[in-house]
CSV table of C-alpha atoms and ligand atoms in Angstrom, one decimal:
chain,number,residue,atom,x,y,z
A,1,UNK,CA,96.9,76.3,135.9
A,2,UNK,CA,98.9,78.1,133.3
A,3,UNK,CA,97.4,81.6,132.5
A,4,UNK,CA,97.0,82.0,128.8
A,5,UNK,CA,97.3,85.6,127.7
A,6,UNK,CA,94.3,86.9,125.6
A,7,UNK,CA,95.3,88.3,122.2
A,8,UNK,CA,93.7,91.6,121.3
A,9,UNK,CA,93.8,93.9,118.2
A,10,UNK,CA,94.3,97.4,119.4
A,11,UNK,CA,96.6,98.3,116.5
A,12,UNK,CA,99.0,96.3,114.2
A,13,UNK,CA,101.8,98.1,115.9
A,14,UNK,CA,101.4,95.6,118.8
A,15,UNK,CA,101.5,92.5,116.5
A,16,UNK,CA,104.7,91.1,115.0
A,17,UNK,CA,105.5,91.5,111.3
A,18,UNK,CA,105.1,87.7,110.8
A,19,UNK,CA,101.6,87.7,112.5
A,20,UNK,CA,100.5,90.6,110.3
A,21,UNK,CA,101.8,88.8,107.1
A,22,UNK,CA,100.0,85.7,108.2
A,23,UNK,CA,96.7,87.5,108.9
A,24,UNK,CA,96.7,89.1,105.5
A,25,UNK,CA,97.4,85.7,103.9
A,26,UNK,CA,94.5,84.3,105.9
A,27,UNK,CA,92.2,87.2,104.9
A,28,UNK,CA,93.0,86.5,101.2
A,29,UNK,CA,92.0,82.8,101.9
A,30,UNK,CA,88.8,83.8,103.7
A,31,UNK,CA,87.9,86.1,100.7
A,32,UNK,CA,88.6,83.4,98.1
A,33,UNK,CA,86.8,80.7,100.1
A,34,UNK,CA,83.8,82.6,101.4
A,35,UNK,CA,81.6,79.5,101.9
A,36,UNK,CA,84.3,77.4,103.6
A,37,UNK,CA,83.9,79.1,106.9
A,38,UNK,CA,80.1,79.0,107.0
A,39,UNK,CA,79.0,77.8,110.5
A,40,UNK,CA,82.6,77.8,112.0
A,41,UNK,CA,81.5,80.0,114.8
A,42,UNK,CA,78.1,78.5,115.5
A,43,UNK,CA,77.0,79.3,119.1
A,44,UNK,CA,79.6,82.1,119.4
A,45,UNK,CA,78.7,85.8,120.1
A,46,UNK,CA,80.4,89.0,119.2
A,47,UNK,CA,79.5,92.1,121.3
A,48,UNK,CA,79.7,95.4,119.3
A,49,UNK,CA,80.0,98.5,121.4
A,50,UNK,CA,79.7,101.9,119.8
A,51,UNK,CA,80.3,105.3,121.2
A,52,UNK,CA,80.3,106.8,117.7
A,53,UNK,CA,78.3,106.4,114.5
A,54,UNK,CA,79.1,103.8,111.9
A,55,UNK,CA,77.8,102.2,108.7
A,56,UNK,CA,80.6,99.9,107.5
A,57,UNK,CA,82.0,98.7,110.8
A,58,UNK,CA,78.6,97.9,112.2
A,59,UNK,CA,77.3,96.2,109.1
A,60,UNK,CA,80.5,94.2,108.2
A,61,UNK,CA,81.1,92.9,111.7
A,62,UNK,CA,77.4,91.8,112.1
A,63,UNK,CA,77.2,90.3,108.6
A,64,UNK,CA,80.6,88.6,109.1
A,65,UNK,CA,79.3,86.9,112.3
A,66,UNK,CA,76.2,85.8,110.5
A,67,UNK,CA,78.2,84.3,107.7
A,68,UNK,CA,80.4,82.4,110.3
A,69,UNK,CA,77.3,81.0,111.9
A,70,UNK,CA,77.6,83.1,115.1
A,71,UNK,CA,75.6,86.1,116.4
A,72,UNK,CA,76.4,89.8,117.0
A,73,UNK,CA,74.9,92.0,119.7
A,74,UNK,CA,74.8,95.7,119.0
A,75,UNK,CA,75.4,97.9,122.1
A,76,UNK,CA,74.9,101.6,121.9
A,77,UNK,CA,77.1,103.2,124.6
A,78,UNK,CA,74.5,105.7,125.6
A,79,UNK,CA,71.8,103.0,125.9
A,80,UNK,CA,74.0,100.8,128.0
A,81,UNK,CA,75.3,101.1,131.5
A,82,UNK,CA,78.9,101.5,130.3
A,83,UNK,CA,78.1,105.3,130.5
A,84,UNK,CA,77.3,105.0,134.2
A,85,UNK,CA,80.0,102.6,135.5
A,86,UNK,CA,83.7,101.8,135.5
A,87,UNK,CA,84.5,100.7,132.0
A,88,UNK,CA,86.7,97.7,133.1
A,89,UNK,CA,83.9,96.3,135.3
A,90,UNK,CA,81.4,96.5,132.6
A,91,UNK,CA,83.9,95.0,130.1
A,92,UNK,CA,84.6,92.0,132.5
A,93,UNK,CA,80.9,91.4,132.7
A,94,UNK,CA,80.5,91.5,129.0
A,95,UNK,CA,83.4,89.2,128.4
A,96,UNK,CA,81.7,86.5,130.6
A,97,UNK,CA,78.9,86.3,128.0
A,98,UNK,CA,80.6,86.6,124.6
A,99,UNK,CA,83.6,85.2,122.8
A,100,UNK,CA,84.9,88.4,121.3
A,101,UNK,CA,84.3,92.2,121.7
A,102,UNK,CA,84.6,94.9,119.1
A,103,UNK,CA,84.5,98.5,120.3
A,104,UNK,CA,84.4,101.9,118.6
A,105,UNK,CA,85.5,104.3,121.3
A,106,UNK,CA,86.1,108.1,121.2
A,107,UNK,CA,89.3,107.9,123.3
A,108,UNK,CA,92.1,105.5,123.1
A,109,UNK,CA,92.5,105.5,126.9
A,110,UNK,CA,89.0,104.2,127.3
A,111,UNK,CA,89.7,101.4,124.8
A,112,UNK,CA,92.6,100.4,127.0
A,113,UNK,CA,90.3,100.4,130.0
A,114,UNK,CA,88.0,98.0,128.1
A,115,UNK,CA,91.0,95.8,127.3
A,116,UNK,CA,92.1,95.7,130.9
A,117,UNK,CA,88.6,94.4,132.0
A,118,UNK,CA,88.0,92.0,129.1
A,119,UNK,CA,88.7,88.3,129.5
A,120,UNK,CA,88.1,87.7,125.7
A,121,UNK,CA,89.8,89.3,122.6
A,122,UNK,CA,89.0,93.0,122.1
A,123,UNK,CA,89.0,94.4,118.5
A,124,UNK,CA,89.5,98.1,118.0
A,125,UNK,CA,86.7,99.2,115.7
A,126,UNK,CA,88.3,102.7,115.4
A,127,UNK,CA,89.4,105.0,118.2
A,128,UNK,CA,91.0,108.5,118.0
A,129,UNK,CA,94.4,107.0,117.3
A,130,UNK,CA,94.0,103.8,115.3
A,131,UNK,CA,91.7,102.0,112.8
A,132,UNK,CA,93.4,98.6,112.3
A,133,UNK,CA,90.4,96.8,110.7
A,134,UNK,CA,90.3,99.4,108.0
A,135,UNK,CA,94.1,99.1,107.4
A,136,UNK,CA,93.9,95.3,106.9
A,137,UNK,CA,91.0,95.7,104.5
A,138,UNK,CA,93.1,98.3,102.6
A,139,UNK,CA,96.1,95.9,102.3
A,140,UNK,CA,93.7,93.1,101.2
A,141,UNK,CA,92.3,95.5,98.6
A,142,UNK,CA,95.7,96.3,97.1
A,143,UNK,CA,96.7,92.6,97.2
A,144,UNK,CA,93.4,91.5,95.4
A,145,UNK,CA,93.9,94.3,92.8
A,146,UNK,CA,97.6,93.8,92.1
A,147,UNK,CA,98.2,90.1,93.1
A,148,UNK,CA,101.1,91.2,95.3
A,149,UNK,CA,102.2,94.0,97.7
A,150,UNK,CA,105.7,94.0,96.4
A,151,UNK,CA,107.0,97.3,94.9
A,152,UNK,CA,103.8,99.1,95.8
A,153,UNK,CA,103.8,102.9,96.3
A,154,UNK,CA,100.8,104.0,98.3
A,155,UNK,CA,100.2,107.7,98.7
A,156,UNK,CA,97.9,109.2,101.3
A,157,UNK,CA,96.7,112.7,100.6
A,158,UNK,CA,94.7,114.4,103.4
A,159,UNK,CA,94.8,115.1,107.1
A,160,UNK,CA,97.0,112.9,109.4
A,161,UNK,CA,94.5,110.9,111.4
A,162,UNK,CA,93.7,107.5,113.0
A,163,UNK,CA,93.5,105.9,109.6
A,164,UNK,CA,97.0,107.1,108.7
A,165,UNK,CA,98.5,105.8,112.0
A,166,UNK,CA,97.2,102.2,111.3
A,167,UNK,CA,98.2,102.5,107.6
A,168,UNK,CA,101.8,103.4,108.8
A,169,UNK,CA,101.8,100.4,111.2
A,170,UNK,CA,100.6,97.9,108.6
A,171,UNK,CA,102.7,99.1,105.7
A,172,UNK,CA,105.8,99.1,107.9
A,173,UNK,CA,105.2,95.4,108.6
A,174,UNK,CA,104.3,94.4,105.0
A,175,UNK,CA,107.1,96.5,103.3
A,176,UNK,CA,104.7,98.7,101.3
A,177,UNK,CA,106.0,102.2,100.8
A,178,UNK,CA,103.7,104.9,102.1
A,179,UNK,CA,104.1,108.6,101.0
A,180,UNK,CA,102.2,111.1,103.1
A,181,UNK,CA,100.9,114.4,101.7
A,182,UNK,CA,99.5,115.7,104.9
A,183,UNK,CA,99.4,119.5,105.2
A,184,UNK,CA,97.5,119.1,108.5
A,185,UNK,CA,99.2,116.9,110.9
A,186,UNK,CA,98.5,117.9,114.5
A,187,UNK,CA,100.9,116.6,117.1
A,188,UNK,CA,98.1,114.9,119.1
A,189,UNK,CA,97.0,112.9,116.0
A,190,UNK,CA,100.5,111.4,115.4
A,191,UNK,CA,101.8,108.2,117.2
A,192,UNK,CA,105.5,108.9,117.2
A,193,UNK,CA,106.4,105.3,118.0
A,194,UNK,CA,104.7,104.1,114.9
A,195,UNK,CA,106.3,106.8,112.7
A,196,UNK,CA,109.8,106.0,114.1
A,197,UNK,CA,109.4,102.3,113.3
A,198,UNK,CA,108.4,103.2,109.7
A,199,UNK,CA,111.4,105.5,109.4
A,200,UNK,CA,113.8,102.8,110.5
A,201,UNK,CA,112.2,100.4,108.0
A,202,UNK,CA,112.4,103.1,105.3
A,203,UNK,CA,108.8,102.5,104.4
A,204,UNK,CA,107.6,106.1,104.9
A,205,UNK,CA,108.3,109.4,103.3
A,206,UNK,CA,106.6,112.8,103.2
A,207,UNK,CA,106.1,114.7,99.9
A,208,UNK,CA,105.2,118.4,99.5
A,209,UNK,CA,105.0,118.3,95.7
A,210,UNK,CA,101.4,117.1,95.2
A,211,UNK,CA,101.7,116.6,91.4
A,212,UNK,CA,104.9,114.6,91.8
A,213,UNK,CA,103.2,112.4,94.5
A,214,UNK,CA,100.1,111.8,92.4
A,215,UNK,CA,102.1,110.9,89.3
A,216,UNK,CA,104.5,108.5,91.1
A,217,UNK,CA,102.0,106.4,93.1
A,218,UNK,CA,100.3,103.1,92.4
A,219,UNK,CA,97.4,103.8,94.8
A,220,UNK,CA,96.2,107.2,96.1
A,221,UNK,CA,94.2,107.2,99.3
A,222,UNK,CA,92.2,110.0,100.9
A,223,UNK,CA,89.8,110.4,103.9
A,224,UNK,CA,87.5,112.9,105.4
A,225,UNK,CA,89.2,116.2,106.4
A,226,UNK,CA,87.0,116.4,109.5
A,227,UNK,CA,86.5,113.6,112.0
A,228,UNK,CA,82.9,112.2,111.7
A,229,UNK,CA,82.3,113.0,115.3
A,230,UNK,CA,82.7,116.8,114.6
A,231,UNK,CA,81.4,117.0,111.1
A,232,UNK,CA,78.0,118.4,112.0
A,233,UNK,CA,79.0,119.8,115.4
A,234,UNK,CA,78.0,123.5,115.5
A,235,UNK,CA,81.0,124.4,117.8
A,236,UNK,CA,83.4,122.9,115.3
A,237,UNK,CA,82.1,124.8,112.2
A,238,UNK,CA,84.9,127.5,112.4
A,239,UNK,CA,87.6,124.9,112.5
A,240,UNK,CA,85.9,122.9,109.7
A,241,UNK,CA,86.0,126.1,107.5
A,242,UNK,CA,89.6,126.6,108.3
A,243,UNK,CA,90.5,123.0,107.4
A,244,UNK,CA,88.5,123.2,104.1
A,245,UNK,CA,90.4,126.3,103.1
A,246,UNK,CA,93.8,124.6,103.7
A,247,UNK,CA,92.8,121.3,102.2
A,248,UNK,CA,90.8,122.3,99.1
A,249,UNK,CA,94.0,122.4,96.8
A,250,UNK,CA,94.5,118.7,97.8
A,251,UNK,CA,91.1,117.5,96.6
A,252,UNK,CA,91.2,114.3,94.5
A,253,UNK,CA,89.7,115.5,91.2
A,254,UNK,CA,90.0,114.8,87.5
A,255,UNK,CA,92.3,117.7,86.9
A,256,UNK,CA,94.8,116.6,89.6
A,257,UNK,CA,94.7,113.0,88.5
A,258,UNK,CA,94.8,113.6,84.7
A,259,UNK,CA,98.4,112.2,84.3
A,260,UNK,CA,98.2,109.6,87.0
A,261,UNK,CA,97.7,105.9,86.5
A,262,UNK,CA,97.0,105.3,90.2
A,263,UNK,CA,93.9,103.5,91.6
A,264,UNK,CA,91.9,105.6,94.0
A,265,UNK,CA,91.0,104.5,97.6
A,266,UNK,CA,88.9,106.0,100.3
A,267,UNK,CA,87.8,104.3,103.6
A,268,UNK,CA,84.3,106.0,103.5
A,269,UNK,CA,82.1,107.7,104.4
A,270,UNK,CA,82.8,110.1,101.6
A,271,UNK,CA,82.2,113.8,101.6
A,272,UNK,CA,81.9,114.3,97.8
A,273,UNK,CA,83.0,117.8,96.8
A,274,UNK,CA,85.5,118.1,99.6
A,275,UNK,CA,88.3,115.5,99.8
A,276,UNK,CA,87.2,113.9,96.5
A,277,UNK,CA,84.8,114.6,93.7
A,278,UNK,CA,81.8,112.4,92.8
A,279,UNK,CA,83.3,112.0,89.3
A,280,UNK,CA,86.5,110.4,90.8
A,281,UNK,CA,84.6,108.2,93.2
A,282,UNK,CA,82.7,106.8,90.2
A,283,UNK,CA,85.6,106.7,87.8
A,284,UNK,CA,87.3,103.6,86.4
A,285,UNK,CA,90.3,104.3,88.6
A,286,UNK,CA,88.3,104.0,91.8
A,287,UNK,CA,88.5,100.8,93.9
A,288,UNK,CA,86.6,102.4,96.8
A,289,UNK,CA,83.7,100.0,96.8
A,290,UNK,CA,85.9,96.9,96.6
A,291,UNK,CA,87.8,98.4,99.5
A,292,UNK,CA,84.7,98.9,101.6
A,293,UNK,CA,83.5,95.4,100.7
A,294,UNK,CA,86.8,94.0,101.9
A,295,UNK,CA,86.1,95.1,105.5
A,296,UNK,CA,83.9,92.0,105.7
A,297,UNK,CA,86.5,89.5,104.7
A,298,UNK,CA,89.3,91.1,106.6
A,299,UNK,CA,87.3,91.2,109.8
A,300,UNK,CA,86.1,87.6,109.4
A,301,UNK,CA,89.8,86.6,109.3
A,302,UNK,CA,90.5,88.7,112.4
A,303,UNK,CA,87.6,87.2,114.4
A,304,UNK,CA,88.5,83.6,113.4
A,305,UNK,CA,92.2,84.2,114.3
A,306,UNK,CA,91.5,85.8,117.7
A,307,UNK,CA,88.8,83.2,118.7
A,308,UNK,CA,91.2,80.3,117.8
A,309,UNK,CA,94.2,81.8,119.7
B,401,CP,N1,85.4,103.3,107.3
B,401,CP,C1,84.6,103.1,108.4
B,401,CP,O1,85.1,102.7,109.5
B,401,CP,O2,83.3,103.3,108.1
B,401,CP,P1,82.2,103.5,109.2
B,401,CP,O3,82.6,104.7,110.0
B,401,CP,O4,80.9,103.7,108.5
B,401,CP,O5,82.1,102.3,110.1
């Protein structure tokens, strides 16, 4: 019998440009025809495995499966036997019960172990290197706001992290120009392969002049300066203080944005008073809550696509 390879979503970097364009188009369709897919996944189950905390990823995947007529099982890593056994063995067992797995793992290497054991599609629900579901929701948000992605200048202001890597991957494929204002960009956070592809496609640039970047962008995006995992970790408090000192001049606030027409994006959770002020989150320029809502539609499209593959 011919062996059919299972399609996974680890990052958009591993999908072709045409596949990415097509999934975005499909996500737009899913959003505009919300009721059409009701019941499409009746009898199907999604396993959601979490090593880290979440609000949006947990809620939107579970609500998405409910809307599609399927079911979602929440698995807390520490309350499961994943913590005691070889990850690939547990993943193979899991994949004999469910149609699709979504996992939020601390380490990319462990996500790949899950992938190696799974006989069903695996969706990366955010690891230390990538956050592809967020990136698709981000592109969907810009598309719904502007009606096109053509001639779009997106500017990310913050720390180079997993969200940025997936943003680079998806903007490269979709031809959106991404400007990075990233005073903190640790070598271990950057995926060189993704950056090199973007450089070849001329979809990426770096800007040191913050005012210039802010006044020449259509969308301005920021994220937490400290990974959620470490935010309240007592052993990380010194590093957190250091980061805040470096990043405070880059805060999205009304003074910085006074001459900018750009819409404001943030993947949430928000630390108001740090990377962005409460006033900007609630301003007319903000499309942050539309962006977070779009996680649901984007992920429904991903699940439908992967289960049908
Ligand atoms: N943006 C995002 O992934 O949110 P959660 O961490 O709450 O899932």
